[in-house]
XYZ file of C-alpha atoms in Angstrom:
722
model
C -6.460 24.607 1.705
C -6.480 21.442 3.768
C -6.405 18.607 1.256
C -6.754 14.891 2.017
C -3.554 13.155 3.084
C -1.435 11.134 0.643
C -2.841 7.804 1.828
C -6.315 9.085 0.924
C -5.144 10.358 -2.438
C -3.621 6.951 -3.231
C -6.979 5.311 -2.430
C -8.550 7.159 -5.342
C -6.414 5.117 -7.762
C -6.631 8.255 -9.896
C -3.170 9.843 -10.381
C -4.705 12.780 -12.233
C -5.943 13.956 -8.837
C -2.329 13.991 -7.594
C -1.416 16.335 -10.441
C -4.423 18.547 -9.791
C -3.855 18.675 -6.029
C -0.226 19.725 -6.544
C -1.229 22.311 -9.134
C -3.853 23.722 -6.764
C -1.372 23.774 -3.866
C 0.991 25.938 -5.905
C -1.600 28.715 -5.762
C -1.404 28.837 -1.977
C 2.406 28.649 -2.137
C 2.923 31.396 -4.719
C 0.586 33.720 -2.852
C 2.977 33.463 0.107
C 6.125 33.845 -1.989
C 7.151 30.216 -1.515
C 9.005 28.566 -4.410
C 9.876 25.114 -3.059
C 7.819 22.455 -1.297
C 9.227 19.618 0.831
C 7.056 17.076 -0.969
C 6.121 14.568 -2.219
C 6.623 11.857 0.381
C 6.872 8.672 -1.686
C 8.103 6.150 0.867
C 6.838 2.636 0.146
C 5.308 1.521 3.451
C 5.523 -2.115 4.601
C 5.017 -1.848 8.373
C 1.598 -0.546 9.388
C 2.694 0.225 12.946
C 4.711 3.149 11.605
C 3.023 6.461 12.342
C 3.903 7.954 8.953
C 1.749 5.547 6.933
C -0.648 8.461 6.380
C 2.009 10.477 4.513
C 2.676 7.726 1.967
C 1.018 6.389 -1.158
C 0.909 2.890 0.315
C 2.624 -0.461 -0.007
C 3.007 -0.812 -3.764
C 5.992 0.696 -5.635
C 4.139 0.991 -8.959
C 1.169 2.819 -7.406
C 3.579 5.083 -5.495
C 5.440 5.912 -8.694
C 2.263 6.780 -10.599
C 1.129 9.224 -7.905
C 4.653 10.548 -7.361
C 5.000 11.436 -11.043
C 1.580 13.096 -11.036
C 2.341 15.175 -7.953
C 5.818 16.197 -9.094
C 4.593 17.239 -12.535
C 1.808 19.283 -10.926
C 4.405 21.305 -9.025
C 6.879 21.647 -11.891
C 4.266 22.760 -14.414
C 3.225 25.537 -12.053
C 6.547 26.991 -10.991
C 7.223 25.156 -7.729
C 10.345 23.061 -7.113
C 9.415 19.732 -5.466
C 11.656 17.714 -3.160
C 11.405 13.917 -3.179
C 11.486 12.340 0.259
C 12.721 10.371 2.006
C 15.583 9.151 -0.152
C 16.598 5.721 1.040
C 14.591 2.764 2.333
C 12.337 4.246 4.976
C 8.831 2.769 5.046
C 9.618 -0.544 6.730
C 11.408 0.531 9.917
C 12.350 -2.215 12.336
C 9.582 -2.670 14.892
C 7.535 0.007 13.130
C 9.507 2.676 15.001
C 10.213 5.957 13.250
C 13.912 6.400 12.329
C 14.624 2.662 12.805
C 16.696 0.864 10.207
C 15.361 -1.104 7.247
C 16.729 -4.570 6.643
C 16.685 -5.669 2.999
C 18.983 -6.685 0.157
C 19.984 -4.560 -2.824
C 17.411 -6.219 -5.065
C 14.538 -5.351 -2.739
C 15.998 -1.888 -2.131
C 15.835 -1.054 -5.833
C 12.681 -2.939 -6.842
C 10.557 -1.862 -3.878
C 11.737 1.142 -1.892
C 13.652 3.101 -4.537
C 11.427 2.277 -7.506
C 9.221 5.417 -7.192
C 12.286 7.658 -6.814
C 13.949 6.212 -9.898
C 10.766 6.573 -11.947
C 10.464 10.275 -11.070
C 14.159 11.100 -11.425
C 14.513 9.383 -14.797
C 11.391 10.988 -16.277
C 11.008 14.470 -14.738
C 13.485 17.346 -14.115
C 13.240 17.270 -10.330
C 16.151 19.058 -8.645
C 15.935 18.151 -4.951
C 15.697 15.087 -2.753
C 15.685 14.759 1.035
C 17.786 12.126 2.786
C 16.365 9.807 5.414
C 17.157 9.630 9.111
C 17.487 5.871 9.270
C 20.007 3.202 8.290
C 20.309 0.569 5.596
C 22.765 -2.303 5.980
C 24.050 -0.660 9.185
C 24.994 2.608 7.475
C 23.033 5.848 7.969
C 21.423 6.812 4.672
C 22.473 10.429 5.179
C 26.096 9.252 5.084
C 25.734 6.592 2.389
C 27.934 7.182 -0.661
C 26.169 4.302 -2.391
C 22.691 5.782 -1.853
C 23.476 9.467 -2.462
C 26.174 9.275 -5.110
C 26.617 5.878 -6.759
C 22.906 5.248 -7.133
C 21.363 8.724 -7.290
C 23.969 10.544 -9.359
C 26.204 8.027 -11.104
C 23.489 5.550 -12.080
C 20.367 7.728 -12.352
C 22.180 10.905 -13.523
C 20.469 13.181 -10.976
C 21.793 16.747 -11.330
C 20.131 18.412 -8.354
C 21.004 18.615 -4.666
C 20.404 16.488 -1.565
C 18.905 18.142 1.522
C 19.136 16.583 4.954
C 16.013 15.739 6.860
C 15.930 18.042 9.860
C 18.855 17.305 12.156
C 19.895 14.195 10.199
C 23.564 15.190 10.008
C 23.821 15.890 13.733
C 22.191 12.475 14.278
C 25.280 10.818 12.796
C 26.955 11.873 16.049
C 24.105 11.786 18.574
C 21.881 8.962 17.300
C 23.776 6.580 15.011
C 27.165 7.107 16.672
C 29.121 6.829 13.422
C 30.746 10.196 14.132
C 32.189 11.470 17.396
C 32.348 15.168 16.498
C 30.278 17.618 14.476
C 33.178 17.976 12.080
C 33.259 14.246 11.448
C 29.489 14.173 10.947
C 29.829 16.971 8.395
C 32.635 15.128 6.607
C 30.663 11.883 6.390
C 27.580 13.617 5.020
C 29.186 15.849 2.407
C 31.524 13.094 1.211
C 28.499 10.834 0.755
C 26.838 13.469 -1.441
C 24.588 15.379 0.965
C 24.687 19.048 -0.030
C 22.439 21.087 2.316
C 22.157 20.799 6.086
C 18.821 21.522 7.731
C 18.275 22.359 11.398
C 21.603 21.219 12.863
C 24.954 23.036 12.698
C 27.619 20.595 11.533
C 28.387 22.118 8.118
C 29.915 25.253 9.683
C 32.822 22.889 10.510
C 33.578 22.451 6.781
C 36.045 25.411 6.504
C 38.110 23.872 9.296
C 38.086 20.475 7.558
C 39.390 22.127 4.395
C 42.015 24.115 6.305
C 43.246 20.915 7.946
C 43.382 19.157 4.534
C 40.817 16.623 5.693
C 38.330 17.676 3.016
C 39.113 18.560 -0.601
C 37.578 21.965 -1.424
C 36.369 20.464 -4.708
C 33.822 18.464 -2.689
C 32.362 21.696 -1.340
C 32.424 23.250 -4.809
C 30.379 20.335 -6.175
C 27.794 20.715 -3.409
C 27.492 24.474 -3.974
C 27.235 24.061 -7.744
C 24.342 21.639 -7.376
C 22.439 24.094 -5.169
C 23.113 26.961 -7.573
C 21.974 24.873 -10.548
C 18.693 24.127 -8.766
C 18.206 27.848 -8.091
C 18.902 28.719 -11.729
C 16.478 26.043 -12.906
C 13.806 27.417 -10.553
C 14.301 30.955 -11.947
C 15.290 32.424 -8.583
C 18.000 34.686 -10.014
C 15.544 36.242 -12.454
C 12.576 36.391 -10.064
C 13.783 35.760 -6.486
C 10.428 36.494 -4.840
C 8.117 34.786 -7.332
C 6.422 38.029 -8.404
C 5.471 36.534 -11.790
C 3.084 34.167 -10.010
C 1.840 36.102 -6.999
C -0.568 38.552 -8.609
C -2.659 35.847 -10.275
C -2.894 33.567 -7.236
C -4.991 33.538 -4.096
C -5.138 31.607 -0.854
C -7.772 28.962 -0.253
C -9.449 29.335 -3.639
C -12.910 27.960 -4.377
C -11.266 25.706 -6.972
C -9.013 24.201 -4.309
C -11.881 23.667 -1.889
C -13.897 21.873 -4.575
C -10.884 19.683 -5.404
C -10.409 18.768 -1.736
C -14.017 17.569 -1.715
C -13.572 15.623 -4.978
C -10.556 13.770 -3.593
C -12.453 13.010 -0.390
C -15.316 11.542 -2.431
C -13.064 9.310 -4.534
C -10.829 8.158 -1.687
C -13.346 6.673 0.758
C -13.280 2.865 0.697
C -16.354 0.723 1.243
C -14.817 -2.259 3.032
C -18.017 -4.207 3.761
C -21.715 -3.799 2.998
C -23.590 -6.873 4.153
C -27.160 -7.048 2.940
C -26.828 -3.715 1.157
C -27.259 -1.765 4.408
C -25.635 1.226 2.708
C -26.609 3.644 1.355
C -29.160 4.696 3.927
C -32.595 5.868 2.768
C -33.285 9.123 4.578
C -37.016 8.752 3.966
C -37.101 5.539 6.001
C -35.333 6.902 9.074
C -36.712 8.817 12.014
C -33.550 8.951 14.136
C -29.820 8.258 13.861
C -27.245 7.785 16.603
C -23.987 9.463 15.599
C -21.310 8.155 17.932
C -17.580 7.875 18.512
C -14.525 10.023 19.216
C -14.111 11.104 15.574
C -17.774 11.998 14.998
C -17.472 15.612 16.115
C -13.772 16.234 15.575
C -11.933 17.089 12.363
C -8.946 14.872 11.568
C -6.727 16.524 8.992
C -3.578 14.512 9.630
C 0.036 15.234 10.430
C 1.656 18.449 9.127
C -1.720 20.147 8.709
C -1.823 23.712 10.002
C -4.948 23.245 12.106
C -6.792 20.768 14.298
C -9.717 23.109 14.840
C -13.279 22.188 13.890
C -13.747 25.735 12.632
C -11.415 24.954 9.723
C -13.340 21.974 8.406
C -16.547 19.963 8.461
C -16.886 17.135 10.981
C -18.921 13.982 10.231
C -21.560 15.089 12.742
C -21.845 18.485 11.055
C -22.047 16.878 7.623
C -24.804 14.449 8.648
C -26.727 17.140 10.539
C -26.665 19.493 7.548
C -27.770 16.765 5.163
C -30.612 15.504 7.341
C -31.855 18.917 8.426
C -35.074 18.545 10.418
C -36.094 15.366 8.601
C -34.219 13.010 10.942
C -33.436 13.346 14.652
C -29.704 13.130 15.399
C -28.680 11.599 18.728
C -24.986 12.363 19.283
C -22.734 10.907 21.953
C -18.934 10.760 21.941
C -18.857 7.499 23.876
C -15.096 7.367 24.496
C -11.892 8.979 23.382
C -8.880 7.769 21.463
C -6.201 8.246 24.104
C -7.648 6.669 27.257
C -9.412 3.555 28.511
C -12.182 5.628 30.097
C -15.507 3.871 29.452
C -17.740 6.217 31.414
C -19.342 7.658 28.282
C -20.204 4.345 26.630
C -23.491 3.889 28.491
C -24.871 7.144 27.062
C -23.766 6.104 23.564
C -25.507 2.750 23.958
C -28.672 4.517 25.131
C -28.512 6.824 22.109
C -28.276 3.771 19.859
C -31.253 2.134 21.537
C -33.284 5.296 20.946
C -32.363 5.433 17.252
C -33.158 3.478 14.105
C -29.489 3.031 13.256
C -26.069 3.808 14.762
C -23.126 5.281 12.873
C -19.864 5.039 14.834
C -16.834 7.145 13.884
C -13.605 5.671 15.273
C -9.949 5.696 14.246
C -6.915 7.821 14.983
C -5.761 11.384 15.656
C -2.561 12.928 14.334
C -0.460 15.811 15.503
C -0.178 19.155 13.794
C 3.578 18.934 13.631
C 5.563 21.747 15.276
C 2.245 23.117 16.604
C 0.063 20.709 18.568
C 1.193 17.259 19.665
C -1.539 16.618 22.201
C -3.812 13.597 22.013
C -2.002 12.006 19.055
C -1.675 8.309 18.259
C -0.672 8.651 14.605
C 1.784 10.666 12.519
C 5.544 11.219 12.614
C 6.975 9.769 15.812
C 3.612 8.386 16.952
C 4.111 4.679 16.284
C 2.181 1.842 17.905
C 3.239 -1.681 18.956
C 0.011 -3.191 17.638
C -2.783 -2.431 15.173
C -5.688 -2.426 17.614
C -8.079 0.482 17.884
C -6.798 2.554 20.795
C -8.576 3.526 24.000
C -12.032 2.059 24.565
C -13.102 2.252 20.919
C -13.484 -1.505 20.457
C -15.624 -1.748 23.588
C -17.819 1.098 22.338
C -18.375 -0.692 19.021
C -19.203 -4.021 20.663
C -21.619 -2.590 23.206
C -23.463 -0.567 20.580
C -23.654 -3.627 18.318
C -25.106 -5.620 21.230
C -28.210 -3.404 21.150
C -29.264 -5.218 17.989
C -29.629 -1.973 16.058
C -28.030 -1.818 12.571
C -24.509 -0.408 12.857
C -22.314 1.395 10.337
C -18.660 1.720 11.345
C -16.643 4.522 9.782
C -12.887 4.480 10.340
C -11.525 8.037 10.172
C -7.831 7.342 10.272
C -4.297 7.751 9.006
C -3.415 4.071 9.357
C -4.849 0.581 8.957
C -6.320 -1.172 11.996
C -6.888 -4.833 12.815
C -10.668 -4.818 13.008
C -11.187 -8.599 12.982
C -14.229 -8.627 15.266
C -15.760 -5.673 13.485
C -15.332 -7.322 10.077
C -17.105 -10.409 11.381
C -19.921 -8.652 13.257
C -20.568 -5.159 11.854
C -22.652 -5.205 8.643
C -21.261 -2.058 6.988
C -17.760 -0.593 7.278
C -16.422 2.518 5.551
C -12.816 3.694 5.585
C -12.278 7.417 5.348
C -8.618 8.304 5.519
C -7.874 11.843 6.667
C -9.970 13.455 3.937
C -9.337 17.163 4.294
C -11.513 20.093 5.179
C -14.680 18.789 3.429
C -14.454 15.306 4.950
C -17.676 15.479 6.982
C -19.703 16.723 4.037
C -18.262 13.978 1.823
C -18.897 11.093 4.220
C -22.486 12.212 4.787
C -23.193 12.127 1.053
C -21.594 8.690 0.796
C -23.594 7.265 3.706
C -26.865 8.513 2.189
C -26.040 7.522 -1.389
C -25.567 10.927 -3.006
C -22.001 9.799 -3.732
C -21.028 6.263 -4.702
C -17.763 5.263 -2.946
C -14.974 4.311 -5.336
C -11.824 4.128 -3.210
C -9.558 1.076 -3.161
C -6.990 0.097 -0.546
C -3.377 1.218 -1.171
C -2.308 -0.910 1.810
C -3.385 -4.358 2.937
C -5.034 -4.539 6.358
C -3.374 -7.102 8.630
C -5.202 -9.325 11.105
C -2.721 -8.250 13.780
C 0.780 -6.871 14.190
C 1.920 -10.481 14.362
C 0.674 -10.930 10.794
C 2.993 -8.229 9.416
C 4.068 -7.780 6.725
C 0.627 -8.181 5.172
C 1.600 -6.872 1.729
C 0.041 -8.491 -1.329
C 3.273 -8.581 -3.366
C 5.070 -11.015 -1.099
C 7.456 -13.766 -2.200
C 5.978 -17.249 -2.765
C 7.317 -18.550 0.529
C 6.254 -15.574 2.635
C 2.625 -16.493 3.263
C 3.250 -19.938 4.725
C 3.812 -23.402 3.327
C 1.272 -25.791 4.833
C -1.866 -23.908 3.769
C -3.837 -25.411 6.633
C -4.665 -22.391 8.828
C -6.329 -23.217 12.102
C -8.600 -21.959 14.845
C -8.959 -22.872 18.501
C -11.756 -25.194 17.449
C -9.571 -26.839 14.785
C -5.845 -26.065 15.208
C -3.802 -26.059 12.032
C -0.542 -24.854 10.520
C 0.259 -21.463 8.964
C -0.761 -20.434 11.711
C -1.876 -22.836 14.457
C -4.828 -20.624 15.447
C -5.072 -18.229 12.515
C -4.501 -17.616 8.839
C -1.626 -15.560 7.369
C -4.064 -13.911 4.942
C -4.732 -10.165 5.189
C -7.926 -8.869 6.736
C -8.535 -6.773 3.611
C -6.160 -7.066 0.655
C -4.457 -4.371 -1.394
C -6.794 -3.024 -4.077
C -9.989 -4.004 -2.240
C -12.903 -1.599 -2.511
C -16.635 -2.134 -2.914
C -19.277 0.000 -4.610
C -23.028 0.563 -4.419
C -23.147 -1.030 -7.868
C -21.540 -4.153 -9.344
C -18.974 -4.588 -12.104
C -18.217 -7.496 -14.416
C -14.943 -8.211 -16.222
C -14.801 -10.086 -19.539
C -13.045 -10.383 -22.883
C -9.410 -10.231 -21.761
C -7.001 -9.888 -24.699
C -3.204 -9.822 -24.502
C -0.871 -8.922 -27.367
C 2.903 -8.555 -27.456
C 4.614 -5.661 -29.210
C 8.338 -5.080 -29.586
C 8.597 -3.093 -26.356
C 5.219 -3.446 -24.647
C 2.393 -5.732 -23.626
C -1.012 -4.604 -24.913
C -3.756 -5.683 -22.502
C -7.444 -4.873 -22.841
C -10.492 -5.973 -20.908
C -14.174 -5.127 -20.997
C -15.667 -3.724 -17.794
C -19.462 -3.620 -17.426
C -21.685 -1.986 -14.826
C -24.257 -4.686 -14.095
C -25.808 -2.844 -11.151
C -28.375 -0.091 -10.827
C -26.211 2.928 -9.971
C -23.562 4.902 -11.794
C -20.195 4.047 -10.293
C -16.443 4.060 -10.793
C -14.524 0.829 -11.322
C -10.778 0.331 -10.934
C -9.579 -2.570 -13.117
C -6.126 -3.610 -11.907
C -3.517 -5.590 -13.838
C -1.059 -7.824 -11.994
C 1.837 -9.892 -13.334
C 3.542 -13.020 -12.017
C 6.878 -14.299 -13.280
C 6.126 -18.030 -13.517
C 9.754 -19.162 -13.092
C 12.830 -17.003 -12.533
C 16.400 -17.305 -11.282
C 15.476 -15.520 -8.030
C 12.252 -15.660 -6.061
C 9.886 -12.965 -7.316
C 6.534 -11.767 -5.882
C 3.383 -13.826 -6.372
C 1.898 -10.830 -8.191
C 2.855 -7.241 -8.910
C 0.701 -4.324 -9.999
C 1.708 -3.101 -13.459
C -1.301 -1.100 -14.662
C -4.623 0.274 -13.403
C -7.268 2.731 -14.509
C -10.303 4.375 -12.968
C -13.406 4.603 -15.145
C -16.994 5.735 -14.591
C -19.815 3.553 -15.905
C -23.545 4.119 -16.039
C -25.880 1.173 -15.313
C -25.698 -1.266 -18.212
C -22.662 0.466 -19.748
C -19.555 -1.427 -20.925
C -16.147 0.050 -21.692
C -13.008 -1.507 -23.148
C -10.114 -0.573 -20.857
C -6.482 -0.391 -21.983
C -4.090 -1.717 -19.308
C -0.954 -1.916 -21.436
C 2.548 -1.626 -19.964
C 6.209 -1.554 -21.032
C 8.173 -4.804 -21.099
C 10.774 -3.261 -18.817
C 8.210 -3.589 -16.016
C 8.861 -7.352 -16.137
C 12.471 -6.929 -15.020
C 13.849 -7.676 -11.578
C 17.044 -6.553 -9.835
C 19.484 -9.041 -8.369
C 21.484 -8.395 -5.217
C 24.427 -7.047 -7.189
C 22.143 -4.310 -8.501
C 21.858 -5.668 -12.057
C 18.511 -5.676 -13.861
C 17.249 -8.739 -15.712
C 14.391 -9.492 -18.067
C 14.595 -13.255 -18.213
C 12.865 -15.169 -21.012
C 9.972 -17.335 -19.923
C 6.303 -17.339 -19.037
C 4.494 -14.480 -17.321
C 0.951 -14.718 -16.010
C -1.273 -11.702 -16.682
C -4.074 -11.222 -14.126
C -6.828 -8.598 -14.231
C -9.466 -7.964 -11.596
C -11.007 -5.631 -9.052
C -8.376 -6.229 -6.331
C -5.191 -8.196 -5.705
C -7.305 -11.004 -4.217
C -10.182 -10.674 -6.691
C -8.806 -11.695 -10.080
C -11.441 -12.036 -12.793
C -9.378 -13.035 -15.848
C -5.963 -14.560 -16.547
C -3.691 -15.182 -19.506
C -0.085 -16.301 -19.961
C 2.508 -14.818 -22.302
C 6.000 -15.997 -23.190
C 8.831 -13.488 -23.413
C 11.733 -14.540 -25.629
C 12.769 -18.173 -25.942
C 12.471 -20.259 -22.809
C 15.705 -21.868 -21.674
C 15.628 -25.676 -21.556
C 15.425 -26.714 -17.918
C 15.815 -30.494 -18.398
C 13.163 -33.195 -18.179
C 11.731 -35.048 -15.215
C 12.796 -38.678 -15.141
C 9.186 -39.907 -15.268
C 8.556 -38.180 -18.582
C 11.757 -39.528 -20.144
C 11.475 -43.184 -18.970
C 10.612 -45.850 -21.594
C 6.988 -46.967 -21.817
C 6.003 -49.661 -19.300
C 4.710 -52.991 -20.676
C 1.852 -54.400 -18.627
C 2.179 -57.916 -17.186
C -1.632 -58.219 -17.379
C -2.162 -58.658 -13.675
C -3.572 -56.822 -10.702
C -1.308 -55.928 -7.839
C -1.757 -54.556 -4.332
C -0.082 -51.214 -3.782
C 0.456 -49.598 -0.395
C 2.363 -46.655 0.930
C 2.290 -43.429 2.893
C 1.578 -39.988 1.483
C 3.638 -37.205 3.055
C 4.462 -33.607 2.370
C 8.016 -32.685 1.409
C 8.874 -32.266 5.093
C 7.852 -35.891 5.683
C 4.642 -35.032 7.540
C 1.941 -37.714 6.895
C -1.079 -36.297 5.075
C -4.584 -37.492 5.934
C -7.639 -37.436 3.658
C -5.673 -37.627 0.424
C -7.880 -39.096 -2.292
C -6.339 -41.769 -4.538
C -7.852 -41.857 -8.031
C -7.343 -44.781 -10.444
C -7.144 -43.845 -14.115
C -7.980 -47.436 -15.140
C -10.950 -47.746 -12.795
C -12.046 -44.131 -13.321
C -12.843 -43.589 -9.652
C -11.379 -42.863 -6.249
C -10.098 -46.152 -4.897
C -8.746 -45.065 -1.491
C -8.358 -42.234 1.019
C -5.351 -41.922 3.290
C -5.817 -42.392 7.030
C -4.603 -40.136 9.821
C -1.121 -41.616 9.429
C -1.087 -40.931 5.685
C -1.271 -44.622 4.767
C -3.326 -46.160 1.969
C -3.747 -49.511 0.181
C -5.287 -50.172 -3.249
C -5.601 -53.092 -5.667
C -5.333 -52.174 -9.328
C -3.673 -52.928 -12.662
C 0.093 -52.990 -12.801
C 0.097 -50.321 -15.550
C -2.407 -47.983 -13.896
C -1.827 -44.290 -13.162
C -2.745 -43.013 -9.687
C -3.581 -39.398 -8.900
C -3.174 -38.268 -5.288
C -5.322 -35.193 -4.486
C -5.638 -32.984 -1.426
C -7.054 -29.464 -1.155
C -4.299 -26.875 -1.109
C -1.804 -29.119 -2.923
C -1.189 -29.670 -6.650
C -2.191 -33.183 -7.717
C 0.546 -35.796 -7.663
C 0.196 -38.022 -10.750
C 2.211 -41.246 -10.512
C 2.533 -44.183 -12.913
C 2.377 -47.543 -11.111
C 4.802 -49.364 -13.455
C 4.465 -52.648 -11.560
C 5.495 -51.242 -8.187
C 3.816 -52.518 -5.026
C 5.097 -49.693 -2.810
C 4.512 -46.065 -3.755
C 5.164 -43.256 -1.245
C 4.231 -39.943 -2.888
C 5.463 -36.586 -1.642
C 2.918 -33.796 -2.000
C 4.546 -30.432 -2.606
C 2.888 -27.029 -2.269
């Protein structure tokens, strides 16, 4: 069965589907006598140029962990041994290039990249992990004693074995250059805690290392014992060929096919729907132009066993079947993904002109690894230097839009693209990640309203590669300071001609109905935070909402993210229906890791935020954990009261930011006069006449108000801080 890729599964925000997909996959595996799967891939991805984005569960460690646990349990409960990959920081390779190193501190390593691995290993009896190809802090992860032994085994108490990614041990000699012989590569790997070599042939040097007293035989014994333990746990000595499962299983079951369709339905994201263009009313259409390089081509994603249209349903086939003879379909490919050839665009434009509406299917194409690498711009080893749609796809979209006909853009893809122009100019945009063998059938039903889209983004879309990282859970200082983004018409700062904001933020996803959030309640228990909110369907269609809970540590001893996902739930609501949703979480989720690897839950205030996306917060509350530590008092609040001299004085000064840049258009409000008494000029200067005991408030959009007591001073030069 060809299921949707991981990135699609994550978009469902429904981890139960991860369990069910894994459970269904075991049927195909047992039928073939397979007892281990090299999955799940739970790399936390932070660079969207990386070709392997499609294999991941996205940018958020909490979301990754939820789906990882679901997938792993689905395998374990059904007699398959899963293998977590890739163990080590992997999803933020330098330059977006596969196998490149990841640069981060220990705190970020553990709180971001390793969080899903720790969650699985500490809660489920998984017995295998796969090492990564790349480096962390200049050391290959496949030769890292800290990663493979101190962290994995000593700290997390993992009892299973570590398997090398294919050729990773040989790469210590040929790629990373930390070893000059195969024997040395073998020594580095096995001493670090890597037990099984795949694809390369360095471990055959181990007997010689032992004979030369370079390697203690006890190291080899430990590696062998871990492999044997995993085999015992998997029941291989009692049933080496999995006969207890095979008779009751079948390949490509009807249950699996139906599940592939269900995941496809729940994973598609409605990014934009201006004027309610979607869903289309088939009774009001005479003709449709179906265009683009992914309209009549299945896209199953990397590692799939086929790229053949015969093994799935294309969008064109899905739309044609749904419309039957009721609507005329005008199909043109227009362009392809891998070339700049524009010769087919004219026919696509003509098809649009001759139709009531145009639906354009663009995006990416991934290899079928170890089978067919042709025409691929996505997947393992197919990284890109930018996030633009490849080939002539953008030109196709613009020329079709120029016809004036309504346009629906559908991205069929394994990665996020910078579709700035399209967001601004195309009224309706759907995102269908590689959605498996029923993808075309699913997207047709979504376009025509038989299915209400309910997917939400597991990665933030960036405006360009220069805007990376675009993640929502960034540190306070990582999205700019000046908060005055510019354009060519009005240059600014952060950036001069742009904004650092994402194109579409993590968690974003629209519906054909509308949801309202109300009645947030927050309660502290001894070990957990109990959060509930009411979600109402205030639209006219049944739909699925995904309330998301984020937390911000208001003040901490290290910089922590502006918000972090800590709970979510997917619920279905009929029109007019309201449900109370439980979004509770354990207090340990409020901890952070410092760069020595120690975990802290510091007392203080935490902001609870609930909404439909990371940038669409509907309700907030603040809780206090423990007893806040006294931080001292500002001098202004501790100064003795000022006694007025009963006179008016003239006050002047210059308002600047903390970097001494003069700030224009700052409003100066007098508490005594109850009005704005001045506005700063282009040089930041102002002058007011007021009482000597007045209080002035300096206000500027994007800055917290600066409230200053006059206290008889004739010169006041406020600093406005972000």
